[in-house]
Coordinates of C-alpha atoms in Angstrom, one line a residue:
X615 CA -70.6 -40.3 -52.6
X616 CA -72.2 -37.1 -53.2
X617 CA -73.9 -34.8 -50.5
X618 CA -77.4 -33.4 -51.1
X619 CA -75.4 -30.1 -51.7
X620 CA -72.6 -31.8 -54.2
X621 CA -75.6 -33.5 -56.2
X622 CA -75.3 -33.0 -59.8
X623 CA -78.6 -31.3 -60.6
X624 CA -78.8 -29.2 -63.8
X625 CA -81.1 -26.7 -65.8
X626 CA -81.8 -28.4 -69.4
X627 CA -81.6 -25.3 -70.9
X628 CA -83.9 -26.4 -73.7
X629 CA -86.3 -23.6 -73.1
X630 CA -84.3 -20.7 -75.0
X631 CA -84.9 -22.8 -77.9
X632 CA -82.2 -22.7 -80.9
X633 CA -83.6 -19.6 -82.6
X634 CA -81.3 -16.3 -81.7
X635 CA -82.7 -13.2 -81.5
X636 CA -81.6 -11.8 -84.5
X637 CA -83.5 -15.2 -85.8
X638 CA -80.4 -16.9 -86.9
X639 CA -79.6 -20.2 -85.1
X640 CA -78.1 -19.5 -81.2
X641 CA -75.0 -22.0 -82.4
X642 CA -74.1 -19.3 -84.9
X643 CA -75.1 -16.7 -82.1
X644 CA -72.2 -14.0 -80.6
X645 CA -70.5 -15.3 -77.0
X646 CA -72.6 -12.6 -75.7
X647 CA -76.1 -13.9 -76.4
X648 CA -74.8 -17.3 -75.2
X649 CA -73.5 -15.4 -71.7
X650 CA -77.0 -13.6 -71.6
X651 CA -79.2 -16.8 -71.7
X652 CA -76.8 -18.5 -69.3
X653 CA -77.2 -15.3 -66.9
X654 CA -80.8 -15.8 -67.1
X655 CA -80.0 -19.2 -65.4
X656 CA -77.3 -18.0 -62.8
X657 CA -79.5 -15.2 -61.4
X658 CA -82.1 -17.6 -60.2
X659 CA -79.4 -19.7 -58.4
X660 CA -78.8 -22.4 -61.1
X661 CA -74.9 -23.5 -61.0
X662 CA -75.0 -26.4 -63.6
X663 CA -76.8 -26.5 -66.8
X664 CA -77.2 -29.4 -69.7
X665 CA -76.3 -27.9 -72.9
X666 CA -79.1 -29.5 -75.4
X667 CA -78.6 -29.9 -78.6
X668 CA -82.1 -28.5 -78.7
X669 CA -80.2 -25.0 -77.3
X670 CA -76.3 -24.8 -78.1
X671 CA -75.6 -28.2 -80.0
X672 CA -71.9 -28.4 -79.3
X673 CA -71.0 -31.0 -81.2
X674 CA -71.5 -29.0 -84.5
X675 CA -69.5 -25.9 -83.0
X676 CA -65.8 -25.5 -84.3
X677 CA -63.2 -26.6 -82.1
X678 CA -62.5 -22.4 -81.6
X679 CA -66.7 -21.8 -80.7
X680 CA -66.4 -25.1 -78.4
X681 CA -63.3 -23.2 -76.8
X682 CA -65.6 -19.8 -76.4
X683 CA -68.4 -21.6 -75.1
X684 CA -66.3 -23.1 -72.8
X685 CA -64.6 -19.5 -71.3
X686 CA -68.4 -18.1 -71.7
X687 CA -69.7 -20.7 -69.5
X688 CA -66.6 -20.5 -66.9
X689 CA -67.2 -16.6 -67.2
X690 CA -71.0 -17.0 -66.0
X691 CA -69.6 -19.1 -63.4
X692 CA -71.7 -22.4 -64.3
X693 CA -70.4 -26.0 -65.2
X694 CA -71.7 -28.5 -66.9
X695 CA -72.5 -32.4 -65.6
X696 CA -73.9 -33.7 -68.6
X697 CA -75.1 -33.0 -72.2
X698 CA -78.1 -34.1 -73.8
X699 CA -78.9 -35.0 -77.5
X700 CA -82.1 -34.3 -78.3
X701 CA -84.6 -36.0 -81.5
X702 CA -81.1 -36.8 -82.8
X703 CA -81.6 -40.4 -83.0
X704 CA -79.0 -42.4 -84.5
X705 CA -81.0 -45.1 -86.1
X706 CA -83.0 -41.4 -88.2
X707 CA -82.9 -42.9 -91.8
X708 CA -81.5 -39.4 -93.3
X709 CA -79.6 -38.4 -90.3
X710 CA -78.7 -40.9 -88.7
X711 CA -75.2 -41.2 -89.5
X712 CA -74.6 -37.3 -88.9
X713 CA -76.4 -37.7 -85.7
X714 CA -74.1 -41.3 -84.9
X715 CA -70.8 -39.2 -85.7
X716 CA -71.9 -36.3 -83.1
X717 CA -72.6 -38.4 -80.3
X718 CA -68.8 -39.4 -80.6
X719 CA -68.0 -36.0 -80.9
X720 CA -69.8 -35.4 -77.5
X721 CA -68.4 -38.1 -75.5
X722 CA -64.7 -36.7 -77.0
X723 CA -66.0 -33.3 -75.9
X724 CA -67.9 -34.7 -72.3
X725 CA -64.5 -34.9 -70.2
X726 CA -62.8 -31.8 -70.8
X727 CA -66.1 -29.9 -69.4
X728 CA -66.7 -32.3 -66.1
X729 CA -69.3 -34.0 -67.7
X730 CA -70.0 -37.6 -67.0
X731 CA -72.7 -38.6 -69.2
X732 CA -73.7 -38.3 -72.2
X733 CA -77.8 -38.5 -73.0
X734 CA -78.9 -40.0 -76.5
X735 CA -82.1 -41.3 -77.3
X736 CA -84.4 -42.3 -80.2
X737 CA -87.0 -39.9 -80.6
X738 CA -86.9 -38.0 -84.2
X739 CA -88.4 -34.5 -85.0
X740 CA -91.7 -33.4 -84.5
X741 CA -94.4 -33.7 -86.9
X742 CA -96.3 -31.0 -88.3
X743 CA -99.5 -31.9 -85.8
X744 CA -97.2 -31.8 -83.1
X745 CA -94.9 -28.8 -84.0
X746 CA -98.7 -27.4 -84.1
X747 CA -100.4 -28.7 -80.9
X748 CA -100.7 -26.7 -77.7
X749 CA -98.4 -29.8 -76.1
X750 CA -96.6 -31.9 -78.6
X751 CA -97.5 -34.7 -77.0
X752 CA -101.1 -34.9 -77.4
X753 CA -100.3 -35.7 -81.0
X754 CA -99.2 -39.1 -82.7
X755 CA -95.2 -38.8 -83.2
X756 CA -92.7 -41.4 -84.8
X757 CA -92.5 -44.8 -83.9
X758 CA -89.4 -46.9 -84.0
X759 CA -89.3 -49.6 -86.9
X760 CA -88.3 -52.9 -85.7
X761 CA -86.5 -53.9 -88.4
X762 CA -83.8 -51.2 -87.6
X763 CA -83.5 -52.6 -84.0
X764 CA -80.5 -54.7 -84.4
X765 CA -78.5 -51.3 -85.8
X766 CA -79.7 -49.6 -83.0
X767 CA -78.3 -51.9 -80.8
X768 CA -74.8 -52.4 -82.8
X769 CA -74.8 -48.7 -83.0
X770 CA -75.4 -47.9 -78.9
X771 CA -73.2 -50.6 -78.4
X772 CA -70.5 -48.7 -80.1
X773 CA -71.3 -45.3 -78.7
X774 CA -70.4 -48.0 -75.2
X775 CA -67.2 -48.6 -76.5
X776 CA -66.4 -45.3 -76.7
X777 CA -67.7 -43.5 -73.4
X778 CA -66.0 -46.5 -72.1
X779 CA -62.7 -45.2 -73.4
X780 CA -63.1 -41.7 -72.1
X781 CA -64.7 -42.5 -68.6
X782 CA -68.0 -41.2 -69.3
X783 CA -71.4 -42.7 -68.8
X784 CA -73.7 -43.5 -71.9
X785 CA -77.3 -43.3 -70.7
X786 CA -80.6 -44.0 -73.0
X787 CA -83.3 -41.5 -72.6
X788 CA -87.2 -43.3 -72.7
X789 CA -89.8 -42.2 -74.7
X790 CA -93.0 -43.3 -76.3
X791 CA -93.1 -46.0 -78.9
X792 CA -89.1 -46.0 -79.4
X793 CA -87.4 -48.7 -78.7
X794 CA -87.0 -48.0 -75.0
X795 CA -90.9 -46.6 -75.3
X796 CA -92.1 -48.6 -72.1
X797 CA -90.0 -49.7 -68.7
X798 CA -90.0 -53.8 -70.0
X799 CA -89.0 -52.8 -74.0
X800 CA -86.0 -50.1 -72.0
X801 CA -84.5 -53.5 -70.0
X802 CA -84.8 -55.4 -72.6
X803 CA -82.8 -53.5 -75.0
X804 CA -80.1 -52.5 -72.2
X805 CA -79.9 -56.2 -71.8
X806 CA -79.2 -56.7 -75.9
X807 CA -76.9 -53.9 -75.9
X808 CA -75.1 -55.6 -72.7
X809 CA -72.6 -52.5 -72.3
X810 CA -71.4 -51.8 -68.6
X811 CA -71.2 -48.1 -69.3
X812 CA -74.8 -47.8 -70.9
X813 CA -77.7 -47.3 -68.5
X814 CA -80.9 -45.9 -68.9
X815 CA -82.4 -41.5 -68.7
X816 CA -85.8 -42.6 -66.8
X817 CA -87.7 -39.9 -68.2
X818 CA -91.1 -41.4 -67.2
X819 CA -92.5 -37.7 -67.7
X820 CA -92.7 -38.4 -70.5
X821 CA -94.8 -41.4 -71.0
X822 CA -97.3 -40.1 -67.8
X823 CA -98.2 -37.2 -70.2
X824 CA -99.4 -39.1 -72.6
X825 CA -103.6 -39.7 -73.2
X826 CA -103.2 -43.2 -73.2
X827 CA -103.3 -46.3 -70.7
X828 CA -100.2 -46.2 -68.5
X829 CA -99.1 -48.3 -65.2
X830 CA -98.7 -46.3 -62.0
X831 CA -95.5 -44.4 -62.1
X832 CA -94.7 -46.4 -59.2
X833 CA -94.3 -49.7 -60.6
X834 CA -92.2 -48.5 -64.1
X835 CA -89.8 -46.7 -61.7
X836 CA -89.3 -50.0 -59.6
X837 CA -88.3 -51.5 -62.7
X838 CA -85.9 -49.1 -64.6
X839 CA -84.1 -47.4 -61.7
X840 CA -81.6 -49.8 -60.9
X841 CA -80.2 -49.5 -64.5
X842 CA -80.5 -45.8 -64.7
X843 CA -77.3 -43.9 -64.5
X844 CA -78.9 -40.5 -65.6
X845 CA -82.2 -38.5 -65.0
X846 CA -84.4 -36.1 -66.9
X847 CA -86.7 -35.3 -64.4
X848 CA -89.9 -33.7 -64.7
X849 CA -93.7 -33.8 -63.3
X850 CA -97.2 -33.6 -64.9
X851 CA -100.8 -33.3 -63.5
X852 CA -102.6 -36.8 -65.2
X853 CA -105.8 -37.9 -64.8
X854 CA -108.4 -40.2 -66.2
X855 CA -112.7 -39.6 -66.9
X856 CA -113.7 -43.8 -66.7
X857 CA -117.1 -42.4 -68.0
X858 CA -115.8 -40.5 -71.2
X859 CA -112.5 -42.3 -71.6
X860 CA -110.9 -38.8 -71.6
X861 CA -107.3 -37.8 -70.3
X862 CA -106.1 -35.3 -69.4
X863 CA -102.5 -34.0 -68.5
X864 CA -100.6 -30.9 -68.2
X865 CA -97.0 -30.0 -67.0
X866 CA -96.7 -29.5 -63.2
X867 CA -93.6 -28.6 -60.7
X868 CA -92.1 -31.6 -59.0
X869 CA -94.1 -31.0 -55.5
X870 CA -97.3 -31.1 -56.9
X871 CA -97.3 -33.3 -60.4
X872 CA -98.9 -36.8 -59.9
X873 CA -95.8 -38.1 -59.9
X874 CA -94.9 -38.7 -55.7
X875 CA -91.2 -37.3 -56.4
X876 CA -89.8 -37.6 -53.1
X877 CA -91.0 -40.9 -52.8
X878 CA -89.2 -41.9 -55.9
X879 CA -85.8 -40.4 -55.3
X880 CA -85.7 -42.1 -52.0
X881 CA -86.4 -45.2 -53.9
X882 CA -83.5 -44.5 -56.2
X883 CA -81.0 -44.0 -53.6
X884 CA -82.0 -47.2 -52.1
X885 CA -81.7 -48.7 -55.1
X886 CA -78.3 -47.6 -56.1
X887 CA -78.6 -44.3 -57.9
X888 CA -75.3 -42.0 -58.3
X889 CA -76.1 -40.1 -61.6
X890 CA -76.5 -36.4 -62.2
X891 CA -80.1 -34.8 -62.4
X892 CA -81.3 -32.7 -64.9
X893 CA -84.5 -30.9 -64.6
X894 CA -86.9 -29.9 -67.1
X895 CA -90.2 -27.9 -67.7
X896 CA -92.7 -27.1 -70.3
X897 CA -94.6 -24.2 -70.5
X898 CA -95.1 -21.3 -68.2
X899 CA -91.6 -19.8 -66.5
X900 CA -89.9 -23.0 -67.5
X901 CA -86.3 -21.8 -66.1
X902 CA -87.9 -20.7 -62.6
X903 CA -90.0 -23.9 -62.3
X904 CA -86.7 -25.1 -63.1
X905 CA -85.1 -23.3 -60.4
X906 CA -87.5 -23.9 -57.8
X907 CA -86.9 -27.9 -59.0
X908 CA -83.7 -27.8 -57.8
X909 CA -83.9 -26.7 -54.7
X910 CA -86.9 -29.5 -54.1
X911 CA -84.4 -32.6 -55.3
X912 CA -81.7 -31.1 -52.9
X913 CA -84.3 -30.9 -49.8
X914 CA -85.0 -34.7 -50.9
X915 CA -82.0 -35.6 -51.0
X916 CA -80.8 -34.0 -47.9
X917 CA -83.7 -36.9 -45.8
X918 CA -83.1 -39.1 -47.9
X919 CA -79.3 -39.1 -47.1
X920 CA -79.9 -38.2 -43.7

């Protein structure tokens, strides 16, 4: 069992972005730009970071770039608990096979860096109207076709197999109008997939954003944390004009986001929960947000495992 200290919490490092300086993608990047960003990280007191594929996608890095990444990362003295695949669904009608074949070369990858899950999920890339929005989500994105279900399904349930095989966690991230979109649709298809190393990423952040109806936060955590193995966590302001029918939402630190956090991870530890953290943040000083994130879950932790 971990102490609030041992926790796995890490920085989602998804705020560089995959664009290098000399505007070339940061996979094709020198070591040294890669060591820079993860300094950036270190200096504010983060010791474990999720490599995104929406940052560093390791899974299409040579074995020999893998192996410099790896004495990079060691070098900035940093480790890795799990690794994130990001709009990479595996059900993408033109990728999806390509994105299918790197999630097993992640889970191959996983255990020789100390990580134990493994995030996938079934979000695809942004549309034009949200690569242009001020938030992404305040624009209509892709929705999951239900005839491709069933392949979903066969397909995590094979991804199982194989985490299974090298002792590493799968875990399904939620997010709107995917298959997992709400808490009831998420249970559902865990309980189709029926995998003991397949839980769920309760990423509820990203459904309280959203300028739509939505159940208190309260009540769809109740319902996915005991099958969630892994956490993107995150916090947004959200509230709701009855006379104009107007949202409105915007992204907030843990503490103070309308989403009661310490209330929450209590109620995960009673529930069961044992799986790394990984914080995220949009907007603003993402990585210091970040930072200051950390240090928040720990303090939870640290009542809650009193």
């Amino acid at each position: 069992m971990f102490t609030a200290e041992s926790w796995p919490i890490a920085a989602n490092m998804l705020s560089f972005g995959a664009t290098a300086p000399d505007g070339g993608h940061i996979k094709d990047a020198p070591a040294t730009v890669w060591a820079a960003q993860m300094r950036e990280a270190r200096e504010l007191g983060i010791t474990q970071i999720d490599p995104t594929d929406a940052w560093v996608p390791l899974a299409r890095l040579s074995d020999e770039r893998v192996e410099e990444f790896r004495r990079t990362l060691e070098g900035e003295g940093l480790s890795i608990p799990s690794i994130s695949m990001t709009r990479s669904s595996v059900v993408d009608r033109d990728k999806g096979d390509q994105f299918l074949a790197e999630a097993h070369r992640l889970l191959d990858l996983a255990p020789s860096f100390g990580a134990s899950i493994v995030n996938v999920g079934f979000m695809q890339a942004l549309t034009p109207e949200q690569a242009d929005a001020v938030w992404f989500w305040l624009e209509n994105g892709h929705h999951d076709d239900p005839a491709l279900r069933d392949l979903a399904i066969e397909r995590i349930r094979e991804l199982g197999d194989h985490a299974q095989s090298v002792g590493v966690g799968l875990s399904l991230e939620m997010y709107e109008d995917t298959y997992i979109g709400t808490p009831d649709d998420a249970v559902a298809f865990l309980d189709d997939v029926d995998h003991d190393a397949v839980g769920l990423n309760p990423d509820l952040g990203n459904l309280v954003r959203l300028h739509r109806p939505m159940p208190h936060p309260d009540d769809m955590y109740e319902t996915v944390l005991p099958r969630s193995n892994f956490w993107h966590i995150k916090n947004y302001s959200r509230d709701f004009d009855p006379r104009t029918g107007a949202y409105t939402s915007a992204p907030m630190p843990l503490k103070y986001g309308y989403i009661n956090y310490r209330r929450i991870i209590r109620r995960a530890i009673e529930s069961g929960y044992t799986g790394p953290f990984c914080c995220e943040h949009y907007g603003s000083d993402s990585l210091g947000v970040i930072a200051e994130n950390i240090q928040y879950i720990r303090q939870v932790l640290a009542s809650a495992l009193d």
